[in-house]
Coordinates of C-alpha atoms and ligand atoms in Angstrom, one line a residue:
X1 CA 0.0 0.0 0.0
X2 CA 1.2 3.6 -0.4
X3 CA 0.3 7.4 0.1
X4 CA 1.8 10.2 -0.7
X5 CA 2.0 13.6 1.1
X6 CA 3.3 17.1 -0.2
X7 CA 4.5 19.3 1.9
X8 CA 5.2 22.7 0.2
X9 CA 7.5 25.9 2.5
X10 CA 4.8 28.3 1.6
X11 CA 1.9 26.3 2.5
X12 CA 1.2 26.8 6.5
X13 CA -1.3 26.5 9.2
X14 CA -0.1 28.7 11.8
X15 CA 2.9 29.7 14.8
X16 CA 2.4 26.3 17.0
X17 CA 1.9 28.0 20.5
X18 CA 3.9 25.9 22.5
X19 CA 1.7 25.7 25.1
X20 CA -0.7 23.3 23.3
X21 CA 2.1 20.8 25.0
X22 CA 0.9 21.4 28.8
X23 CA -0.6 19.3 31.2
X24 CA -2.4 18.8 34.0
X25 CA -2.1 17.9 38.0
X26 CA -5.5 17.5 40.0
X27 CA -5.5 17.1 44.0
X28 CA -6.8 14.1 42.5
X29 CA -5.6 10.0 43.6
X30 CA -2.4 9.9 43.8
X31 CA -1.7 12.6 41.1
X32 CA -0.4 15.3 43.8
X33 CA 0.4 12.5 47.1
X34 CA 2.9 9.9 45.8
X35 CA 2.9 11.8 42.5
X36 CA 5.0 14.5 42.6
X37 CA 4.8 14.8 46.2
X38 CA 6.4 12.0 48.6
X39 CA 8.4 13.6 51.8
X40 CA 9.5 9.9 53.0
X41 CA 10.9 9.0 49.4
X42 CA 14.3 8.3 48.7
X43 CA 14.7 10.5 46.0
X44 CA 12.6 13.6 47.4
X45 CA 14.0 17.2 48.1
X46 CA 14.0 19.7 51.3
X47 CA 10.4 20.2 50.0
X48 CA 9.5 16.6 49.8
X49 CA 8.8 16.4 46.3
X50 CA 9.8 13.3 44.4
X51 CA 13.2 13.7 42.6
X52 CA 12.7 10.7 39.9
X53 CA 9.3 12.7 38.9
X54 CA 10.8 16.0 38.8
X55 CA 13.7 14.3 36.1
X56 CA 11.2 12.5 34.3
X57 CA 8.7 15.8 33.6
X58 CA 11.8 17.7 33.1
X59 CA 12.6 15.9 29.8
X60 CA 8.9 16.1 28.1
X61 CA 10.1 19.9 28.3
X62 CA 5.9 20.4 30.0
X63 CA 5.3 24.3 29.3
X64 CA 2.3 25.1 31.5
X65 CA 0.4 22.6 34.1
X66 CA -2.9 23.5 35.2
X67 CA -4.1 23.0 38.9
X68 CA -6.1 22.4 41.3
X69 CA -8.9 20.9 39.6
X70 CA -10.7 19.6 37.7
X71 CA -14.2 18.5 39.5
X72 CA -11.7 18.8 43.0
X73 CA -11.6 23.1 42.3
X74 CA -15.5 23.4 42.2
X75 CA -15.6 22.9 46.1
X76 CA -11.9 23.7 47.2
X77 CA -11.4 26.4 49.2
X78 CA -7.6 27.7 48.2
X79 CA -6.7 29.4 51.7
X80 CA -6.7 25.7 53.2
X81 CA -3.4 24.9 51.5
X82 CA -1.9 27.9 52.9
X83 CA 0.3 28.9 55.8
X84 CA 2.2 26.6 58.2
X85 CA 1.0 22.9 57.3
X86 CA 0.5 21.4 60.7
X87 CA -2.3 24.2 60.8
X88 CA -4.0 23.2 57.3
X89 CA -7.5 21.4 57.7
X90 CA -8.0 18.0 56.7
X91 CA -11.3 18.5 54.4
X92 CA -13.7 16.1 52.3
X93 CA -12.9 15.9 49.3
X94 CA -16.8 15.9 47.6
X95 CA -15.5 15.4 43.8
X96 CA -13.7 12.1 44.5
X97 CA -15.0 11.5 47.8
X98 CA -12.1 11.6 49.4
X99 CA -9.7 13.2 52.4
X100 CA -7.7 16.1 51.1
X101 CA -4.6 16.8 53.8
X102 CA -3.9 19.9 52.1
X103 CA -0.2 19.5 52.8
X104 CA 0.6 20.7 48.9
X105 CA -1.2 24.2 48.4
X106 CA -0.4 26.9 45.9
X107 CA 3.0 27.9 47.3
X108 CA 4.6 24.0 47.3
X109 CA 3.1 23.9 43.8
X110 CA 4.2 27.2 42.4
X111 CA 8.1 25.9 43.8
X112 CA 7.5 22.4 41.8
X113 CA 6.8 24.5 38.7
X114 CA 9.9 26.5 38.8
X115 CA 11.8 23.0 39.8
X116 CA 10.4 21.4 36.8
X117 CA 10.3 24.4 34.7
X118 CA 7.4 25.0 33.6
X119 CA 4.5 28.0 34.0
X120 CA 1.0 27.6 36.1
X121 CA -2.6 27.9 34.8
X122 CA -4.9 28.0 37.7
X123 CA -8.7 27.5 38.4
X124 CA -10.9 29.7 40.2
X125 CA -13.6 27.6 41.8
X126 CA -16.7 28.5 40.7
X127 CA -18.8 25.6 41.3
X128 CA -19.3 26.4 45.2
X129 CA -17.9 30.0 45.5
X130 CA -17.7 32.9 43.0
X131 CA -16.3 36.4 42.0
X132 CA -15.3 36.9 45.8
X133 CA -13.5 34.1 46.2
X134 CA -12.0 34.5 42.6
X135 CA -10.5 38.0 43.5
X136 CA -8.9 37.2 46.6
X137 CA -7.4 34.4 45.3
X138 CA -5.7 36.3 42.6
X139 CA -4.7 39.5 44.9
X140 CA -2.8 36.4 47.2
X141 CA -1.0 35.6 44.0
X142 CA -0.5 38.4 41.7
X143 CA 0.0 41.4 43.9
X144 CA 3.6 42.4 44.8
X145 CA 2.5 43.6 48.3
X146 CA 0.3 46.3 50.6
X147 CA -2.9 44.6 51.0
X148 CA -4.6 41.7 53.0
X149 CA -4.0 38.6 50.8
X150 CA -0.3 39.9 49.6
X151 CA 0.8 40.1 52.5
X152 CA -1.2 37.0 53.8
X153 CA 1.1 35.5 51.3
X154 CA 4.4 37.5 52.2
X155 CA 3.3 36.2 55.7
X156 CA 3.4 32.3 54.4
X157 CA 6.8 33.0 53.4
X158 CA 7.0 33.8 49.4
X159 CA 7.7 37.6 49.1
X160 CA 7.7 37.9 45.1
X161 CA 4.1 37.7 43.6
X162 CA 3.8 34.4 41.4
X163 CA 2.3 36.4 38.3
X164 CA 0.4 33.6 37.2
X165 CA -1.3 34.8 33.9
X166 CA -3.4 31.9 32.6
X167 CA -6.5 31.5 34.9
X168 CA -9.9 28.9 34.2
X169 CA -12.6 30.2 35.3
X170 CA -14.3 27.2 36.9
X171 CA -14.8 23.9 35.4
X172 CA -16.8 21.4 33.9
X173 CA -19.8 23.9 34.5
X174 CA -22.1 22.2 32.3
X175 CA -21.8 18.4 34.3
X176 CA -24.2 17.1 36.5
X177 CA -21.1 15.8 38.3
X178 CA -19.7 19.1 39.7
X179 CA -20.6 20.7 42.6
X180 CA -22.7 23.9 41.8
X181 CA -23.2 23.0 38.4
X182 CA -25.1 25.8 36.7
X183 CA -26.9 26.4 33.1
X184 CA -25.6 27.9 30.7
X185 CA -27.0 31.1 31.1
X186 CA -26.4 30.8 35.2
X187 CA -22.5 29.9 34.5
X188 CA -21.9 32.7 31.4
X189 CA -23.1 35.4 33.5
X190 CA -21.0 34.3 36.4
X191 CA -18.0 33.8 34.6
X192 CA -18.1 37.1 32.7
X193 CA -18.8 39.0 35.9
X194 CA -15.4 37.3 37.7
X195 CA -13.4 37.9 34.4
X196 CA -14.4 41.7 34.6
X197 CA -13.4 41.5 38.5
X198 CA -10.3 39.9 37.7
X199 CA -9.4 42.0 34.8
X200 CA -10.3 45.3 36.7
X201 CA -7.0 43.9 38.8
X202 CA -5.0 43.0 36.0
X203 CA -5.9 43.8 32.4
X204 CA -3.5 41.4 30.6
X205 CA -4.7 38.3 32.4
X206 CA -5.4 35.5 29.7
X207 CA -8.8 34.2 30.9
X208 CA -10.8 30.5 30.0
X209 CA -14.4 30.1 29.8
X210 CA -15.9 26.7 30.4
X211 CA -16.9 25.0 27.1
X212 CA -18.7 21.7 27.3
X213 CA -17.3 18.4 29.4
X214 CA -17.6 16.5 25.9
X215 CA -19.2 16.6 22.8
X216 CA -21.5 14.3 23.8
X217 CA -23.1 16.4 26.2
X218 CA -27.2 17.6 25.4
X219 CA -26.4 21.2 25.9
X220 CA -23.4 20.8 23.8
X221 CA -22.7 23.4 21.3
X222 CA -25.6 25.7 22.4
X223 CA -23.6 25.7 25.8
X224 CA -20.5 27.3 24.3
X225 CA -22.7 30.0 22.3
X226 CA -24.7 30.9 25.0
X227 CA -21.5 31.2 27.3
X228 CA -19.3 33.3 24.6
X229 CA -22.3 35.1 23.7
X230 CA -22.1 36.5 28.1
X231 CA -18.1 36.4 28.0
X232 CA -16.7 37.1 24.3
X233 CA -15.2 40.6 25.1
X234 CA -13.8 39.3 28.8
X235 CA -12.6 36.2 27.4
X236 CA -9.2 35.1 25.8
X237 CA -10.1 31.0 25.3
X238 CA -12.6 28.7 26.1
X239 CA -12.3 24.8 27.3
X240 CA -12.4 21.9 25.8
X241 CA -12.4 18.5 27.4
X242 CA -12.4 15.3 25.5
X243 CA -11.1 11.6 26.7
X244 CA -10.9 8.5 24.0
X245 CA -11.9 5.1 25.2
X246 CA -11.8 1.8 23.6
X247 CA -14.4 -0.1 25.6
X248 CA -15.7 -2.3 23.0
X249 CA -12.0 -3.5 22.2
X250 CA -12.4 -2.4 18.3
X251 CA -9.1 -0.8 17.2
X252 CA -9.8 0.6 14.2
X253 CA -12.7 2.7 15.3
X254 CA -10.8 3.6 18.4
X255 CA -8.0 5.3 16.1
X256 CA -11.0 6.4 14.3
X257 CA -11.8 8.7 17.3
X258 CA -9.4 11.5 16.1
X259 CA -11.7 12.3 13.4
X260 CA -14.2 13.4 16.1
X261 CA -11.6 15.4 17.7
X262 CA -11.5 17.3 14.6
X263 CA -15.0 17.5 14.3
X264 CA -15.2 19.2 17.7
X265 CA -12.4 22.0 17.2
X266 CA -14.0 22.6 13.9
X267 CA -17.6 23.4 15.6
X268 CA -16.6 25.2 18.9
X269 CA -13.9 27.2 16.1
X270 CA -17.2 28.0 13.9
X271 CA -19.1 28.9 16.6
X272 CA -16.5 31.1 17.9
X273 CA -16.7 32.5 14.7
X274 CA -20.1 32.8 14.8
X275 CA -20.4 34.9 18.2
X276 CA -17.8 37.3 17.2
X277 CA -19.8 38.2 14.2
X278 CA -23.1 38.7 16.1
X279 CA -20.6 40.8 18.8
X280 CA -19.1 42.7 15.7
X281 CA -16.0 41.9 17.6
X282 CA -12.4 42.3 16.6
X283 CA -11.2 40.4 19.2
X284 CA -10.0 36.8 18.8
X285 CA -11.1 33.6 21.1
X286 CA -9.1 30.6 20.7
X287 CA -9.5 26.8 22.0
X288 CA -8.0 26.0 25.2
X289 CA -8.1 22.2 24.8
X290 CA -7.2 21.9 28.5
X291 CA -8.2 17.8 28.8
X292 CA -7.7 15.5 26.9
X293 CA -6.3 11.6 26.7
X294 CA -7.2 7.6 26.8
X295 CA -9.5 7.4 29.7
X296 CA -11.1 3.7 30.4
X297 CA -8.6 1.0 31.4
X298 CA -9.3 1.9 35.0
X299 CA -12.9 2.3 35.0
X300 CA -13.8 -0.4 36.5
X301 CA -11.2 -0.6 39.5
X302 CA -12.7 3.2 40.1
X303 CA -16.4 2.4 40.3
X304 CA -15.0 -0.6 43.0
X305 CA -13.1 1.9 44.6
X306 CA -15.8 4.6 44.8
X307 CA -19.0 2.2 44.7
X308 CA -17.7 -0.2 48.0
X309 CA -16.2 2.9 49.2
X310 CA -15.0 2.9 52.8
X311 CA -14.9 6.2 53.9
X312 CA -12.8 8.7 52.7
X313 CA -9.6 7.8 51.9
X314 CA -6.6 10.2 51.3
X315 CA -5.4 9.6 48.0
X316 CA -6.7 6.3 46.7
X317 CA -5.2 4.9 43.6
X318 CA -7.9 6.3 41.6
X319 CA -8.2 6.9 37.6
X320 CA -4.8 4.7 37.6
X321 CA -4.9 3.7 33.8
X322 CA -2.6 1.5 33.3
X323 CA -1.8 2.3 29.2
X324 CA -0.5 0.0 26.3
X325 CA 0.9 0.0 23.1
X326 CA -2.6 0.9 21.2
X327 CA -2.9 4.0 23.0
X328 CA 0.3 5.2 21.9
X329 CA -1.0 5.5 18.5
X330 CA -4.3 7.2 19.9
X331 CA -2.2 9.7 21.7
X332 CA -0.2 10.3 18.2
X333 CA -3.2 11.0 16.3
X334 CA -4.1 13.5 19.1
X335 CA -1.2 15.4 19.1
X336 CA -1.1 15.6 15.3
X337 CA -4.6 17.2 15.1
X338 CA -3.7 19.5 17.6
X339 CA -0.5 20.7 15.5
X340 CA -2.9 20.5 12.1
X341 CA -5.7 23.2 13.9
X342 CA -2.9 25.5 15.5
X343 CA -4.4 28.0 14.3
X344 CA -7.4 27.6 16.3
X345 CA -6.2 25.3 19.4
X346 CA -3.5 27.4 21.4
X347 CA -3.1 25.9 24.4
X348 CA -3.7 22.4 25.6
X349 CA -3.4 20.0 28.5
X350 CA -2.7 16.6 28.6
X351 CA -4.8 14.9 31.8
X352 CA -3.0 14.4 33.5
X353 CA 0.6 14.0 34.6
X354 CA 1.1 11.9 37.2
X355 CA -0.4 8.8 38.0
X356 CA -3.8 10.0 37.4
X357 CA -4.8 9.0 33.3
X358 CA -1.3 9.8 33.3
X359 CA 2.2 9.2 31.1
X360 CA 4.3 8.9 34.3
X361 CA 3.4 6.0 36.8
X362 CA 4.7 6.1 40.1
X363 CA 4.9 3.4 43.3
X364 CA 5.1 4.5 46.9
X365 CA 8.6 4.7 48.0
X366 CA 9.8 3.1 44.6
X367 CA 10.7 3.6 41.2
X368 CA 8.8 6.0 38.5
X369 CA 8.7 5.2 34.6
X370 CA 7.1 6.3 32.2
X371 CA 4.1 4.6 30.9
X372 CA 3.9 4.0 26.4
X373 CA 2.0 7.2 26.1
X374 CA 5.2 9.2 27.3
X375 CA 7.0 8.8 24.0
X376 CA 4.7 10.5 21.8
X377 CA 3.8 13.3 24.1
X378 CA 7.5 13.9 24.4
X379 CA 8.4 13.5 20.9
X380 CA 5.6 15.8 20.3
X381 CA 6.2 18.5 22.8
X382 CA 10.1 18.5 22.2
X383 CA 10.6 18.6 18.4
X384 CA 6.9 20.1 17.6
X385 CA 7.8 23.5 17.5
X386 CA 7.8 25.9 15.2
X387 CA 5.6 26.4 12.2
X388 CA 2.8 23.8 11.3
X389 CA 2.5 23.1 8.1
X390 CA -0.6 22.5 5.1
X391 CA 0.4 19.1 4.3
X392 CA -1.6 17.6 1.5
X393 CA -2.0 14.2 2.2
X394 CA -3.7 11.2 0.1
X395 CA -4.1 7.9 1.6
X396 CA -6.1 4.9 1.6
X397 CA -9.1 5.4 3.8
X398 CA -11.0 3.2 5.6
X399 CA -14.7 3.7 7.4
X400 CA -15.6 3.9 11.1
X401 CA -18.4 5.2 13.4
X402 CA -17.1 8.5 13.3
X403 CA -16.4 9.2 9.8
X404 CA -17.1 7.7 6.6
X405 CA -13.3 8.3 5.1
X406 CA -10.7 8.0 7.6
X407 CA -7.1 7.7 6.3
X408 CA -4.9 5.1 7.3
X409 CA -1.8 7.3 7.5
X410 CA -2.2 10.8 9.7
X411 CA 0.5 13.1 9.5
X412 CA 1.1 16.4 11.3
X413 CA 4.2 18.3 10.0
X414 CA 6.8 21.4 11.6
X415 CA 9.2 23.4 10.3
X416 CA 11.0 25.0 13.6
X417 CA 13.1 28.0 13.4
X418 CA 16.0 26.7 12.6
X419 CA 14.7 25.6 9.5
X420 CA 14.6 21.7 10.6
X421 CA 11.1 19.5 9.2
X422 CA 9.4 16.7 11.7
X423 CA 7.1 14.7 10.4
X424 CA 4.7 12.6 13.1
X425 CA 3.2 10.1 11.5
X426 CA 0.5 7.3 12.3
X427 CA -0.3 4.4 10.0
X428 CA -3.6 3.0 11.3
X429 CA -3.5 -0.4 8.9
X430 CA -4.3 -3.4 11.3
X431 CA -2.0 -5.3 8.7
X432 CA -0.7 -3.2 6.3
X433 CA 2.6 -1.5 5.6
X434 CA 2.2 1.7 3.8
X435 CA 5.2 2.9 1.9
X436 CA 5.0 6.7 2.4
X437 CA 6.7 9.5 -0.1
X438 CA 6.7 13.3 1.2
X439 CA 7.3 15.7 -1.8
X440 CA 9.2 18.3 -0.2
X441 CA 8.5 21.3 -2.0
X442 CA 10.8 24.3 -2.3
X443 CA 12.7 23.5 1.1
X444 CA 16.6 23.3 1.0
X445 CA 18.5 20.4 2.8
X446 CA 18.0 16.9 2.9
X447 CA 19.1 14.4 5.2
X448 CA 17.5 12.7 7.7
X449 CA 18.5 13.6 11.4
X450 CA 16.6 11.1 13.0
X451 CA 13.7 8.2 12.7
X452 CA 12.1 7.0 15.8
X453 CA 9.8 4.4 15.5
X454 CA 6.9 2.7 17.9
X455 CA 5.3 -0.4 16.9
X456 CA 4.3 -3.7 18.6
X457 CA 3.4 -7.3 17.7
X458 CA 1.2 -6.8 21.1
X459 CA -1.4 -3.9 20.9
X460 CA -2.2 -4.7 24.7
X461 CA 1.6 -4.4 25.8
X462 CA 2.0 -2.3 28.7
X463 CA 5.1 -0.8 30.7
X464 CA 5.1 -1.5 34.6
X465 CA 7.3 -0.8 37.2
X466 CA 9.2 -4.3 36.9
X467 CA 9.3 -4.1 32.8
X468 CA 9.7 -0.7 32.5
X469 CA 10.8 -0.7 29.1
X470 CA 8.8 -2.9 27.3
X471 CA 7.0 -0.1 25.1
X472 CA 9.9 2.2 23.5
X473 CA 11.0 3.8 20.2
X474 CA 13.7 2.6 18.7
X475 CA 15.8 4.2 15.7
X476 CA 14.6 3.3 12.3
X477 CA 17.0 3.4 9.7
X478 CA 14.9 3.5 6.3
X479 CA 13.4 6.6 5.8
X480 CA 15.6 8.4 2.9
X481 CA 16.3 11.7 1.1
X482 CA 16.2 11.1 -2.6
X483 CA 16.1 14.4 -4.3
X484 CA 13.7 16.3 -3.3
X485 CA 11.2 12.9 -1.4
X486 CA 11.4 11.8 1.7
X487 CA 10.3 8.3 1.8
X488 CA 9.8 6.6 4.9
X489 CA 7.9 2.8 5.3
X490 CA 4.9 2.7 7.9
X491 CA 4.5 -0.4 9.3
X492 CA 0.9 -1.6 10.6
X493 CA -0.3 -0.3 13.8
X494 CA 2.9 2.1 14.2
X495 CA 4.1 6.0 15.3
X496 CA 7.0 7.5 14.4
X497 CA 9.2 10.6 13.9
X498 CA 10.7 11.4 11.0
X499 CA 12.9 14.6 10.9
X500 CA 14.7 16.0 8.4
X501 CA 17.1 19.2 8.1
Ligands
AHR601 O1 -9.2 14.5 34.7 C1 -10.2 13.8 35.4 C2 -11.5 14.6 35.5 O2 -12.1 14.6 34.2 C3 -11.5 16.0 35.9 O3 -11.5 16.2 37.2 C4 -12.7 16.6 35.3 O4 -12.6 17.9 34.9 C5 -13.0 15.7 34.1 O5 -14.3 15.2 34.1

């Protein structure tokens, strides 16, 4: 089988804003106690934070992490994690029905960023509070100094304000599951009155609306017109949350889930569209696609967990998917149609980080690896920088539930300053190689720099902490410059990274 794909230097999408590579940490399971945070283990600093997590988010080169929550920030109450910790109240947790210690608060998370490197986005909760609580919180973290919450702050030991400049305003509004879930109408009023609040503070805050949970939601797209139609002008993004799940173990129409994804951006962009034209606006709104991955291997263990639940534990081993090989390929195609609607989808957060639906797995007082999804969230976030480009692609295409034509082979394609071309690529073929040519129009150069390939005999193989490397790339050798085409062999069911200067 074969496809070909043209890639021409004056053909382009749009600047990649790095931050569509973020993620996210939720005082959520284990994501924040045993995740990043483990005072007794062997690798942890003066502040008790895990060493081996720190080095292993360090490489996926994460540019901005959002926290607390998720469901947790609709009932959280910020000034609990503040201030000496023996001090902090033990509260219930309603979202996960658990014990929250508060031991990690904004000040141990704001030093975990700057150890890892990487910026904060944080929620407001606007699920059981509102524009008072949403201003306070901000003066605590933006304001150099002089009033009651900056120098509550000063007090609790961090003198410099933590300018954090990317704030959600609530989340999940529009899900029965959250506490103080509101309409549409309800939540768009409320969130445009704490944007105008929190911009009378700081006018150059970048601010995110609440779009729907999922496309699959019944208020879903009225709910994101009706809320940009209250917030447009106070608004820089709004939210969207998708996760993939292959419960009915069919492959191809798993992988076929990315052309939903697409479908998704497409309509929320449209209706964005749409609102500003009603507005006569000449400001722009962007997608903030601030969840997203495979969520469903650990369904089951969670309804156990939560169903038979004994009390409130403090961070249960909850939403603990465990993932394989297949959902490296579903992660790939994700990624790519992030890069191929840049110019739409600016930011975007992987959920989550850290043991939680997460690429890194950790063990109590042992090792941390990452899980197969690591690879192409790294390769992705590390090389995908720089310019995305209009590739024309034509491939064999085969039919799902989701779309009638979906190609075999999905590419995403970046040209980064420097000049240098990566090419993700995803063949999809259950048994098929595909031998792929890219016409590489009008660039100069031509060797490749480096092939790394994923594939598997096993779609099901997983990494654990005993076979940690079980799921890897490896370098290919056989993708070639000859003239101007790159011409690289896909094999079934495989992701790879082709780059070329
Ligand atoms: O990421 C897990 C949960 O998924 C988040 O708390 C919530 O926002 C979403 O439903």
């Amino acid at each position: 089988m074969k496809s070909t794909v043209i890639a021409n230097k004056d053909f382009t999408i749009s600047k990649i804003d790095g931050r569509v590579y973020g993620a996210f940490l939720e005082h959520l399971g284990r994501a924040i106690y045993e995740g990043i945070y483990e005072p007794d283990h062997p690798t942890a600093d003066e502040n008790g934070m895990r060493g081996d997590v720190v080095d292993l988010v360090k490489k996926l080169n994460v540019p901005v992490v959002r926290y607390p929550g998720g469901n947790f920030v609709s009932a959280y109450n910020w000034e609990d994690g503040v201030g000496p910790r023996e001090q902090r109240p033990v509260r219930l947790d309603l979202a996960w029905h658990t014990s929250e210690s508060n031991a990690v608060g904004i000040h141990e998370f704001a030093d975990w960023c700057a150890t890892v490197g990487t910026e904060m986005m944080l929620a407001v909760n606007l699920g059981s509070r509102g524009v008072d609580e949403a201003r306070n919180f901000l003066e605590y973290v933006n304001h150099p100094g002089g009033s009651y919450w900056s120098d509550l702050r000063i007090k609790n030991g961090r003198k410099e304000p933590f300018n954090v400049k990317l704030w959600c305003l609530g989340n999940e509004m529009d899900g029965p599951w959250q506490v103080g879930q509101k309409d549409a109408t309800e939540y768009g009023k409320l969130a445009a009155n704490t944007a105008r609040a929190m911009r009378m503070f700081d006018k150059s805050l970048e601010l995110i609306v609440c779009g729907s949970s999922n496309p699959d939601m019944a208020s879903y797209p009225d709910w994101e017109r009706i809320v940009l139609e209250h917030t447009y002008d106070e608004v820089n993004y709004i939210s969207l949350h998708m996760y993939f799940a292959n419960r009915d173990d069919n492959t191809p129409n798993f992988l076929g889930l990315a052309e939903k994804l697409d479908t998704y951006i497409e309509t929320v962009a449209s209706t964005i569209k749409q609102v500003k034209a009603k507005r006569k606006s000449k400001r722009d709104v962007y997608i903030c696609f601030d969840e997203w991955n495979v969520w469903y291997h650990s369904n089951k263990k969670d309804r156990e967990i939560l169903e038979g639940n004994s009390g409130w534990p403090h961070a249960p081993g909850l939403l603990e998917d465990i993932y394989n090989f297949e959902d490296v390929l579903m992660v790939g195609l994700i990624l790519n149609t992030f890069i191929r609607r840049s110019d739409v989808v600016k930011i975007a957060c992987i959920a989550q980080l850290v043991n939680v639906i997460a690429p890194i797995m950790t063990e109590k007082g042992g090792p941390a690896w990452a899980q197969t999804i690591y690879y192409p969230y790294y390769f992705a976030s590390v090389f995908g920088r720089g310019t995305a480009l209009q590739l024309q692609v034509n491939s064999p295409a085969y039919a799902t539930t989701h779309a009638a034509e979906t190609p075999f082979v999905d590419v995403a394609g970046v040209q980064a300053d420097d000049g240098t071309l990566t090419f993700f690529l995803v063949n999809r073929h259950t048994s098929e190689s595909i031998e792929t040519e890219v016409d590489l129009q009008g660039f100069t150069g031509g060797v490749v720099i480096d092939q790394q390939v994923m594939t598997n005999p096993d779609l099901k193989a997983v990494n654990t902490a005993n076979e940690q490397d079980k799921v890897a790339p490896r370098k290919g050798d056989d993708a070639k410059i000859v003239g101007s085409k790159l011409s690289v062999n896909l094999p079934p069911y495989s992701y790879q990274m082709v780059r070329v200067r």
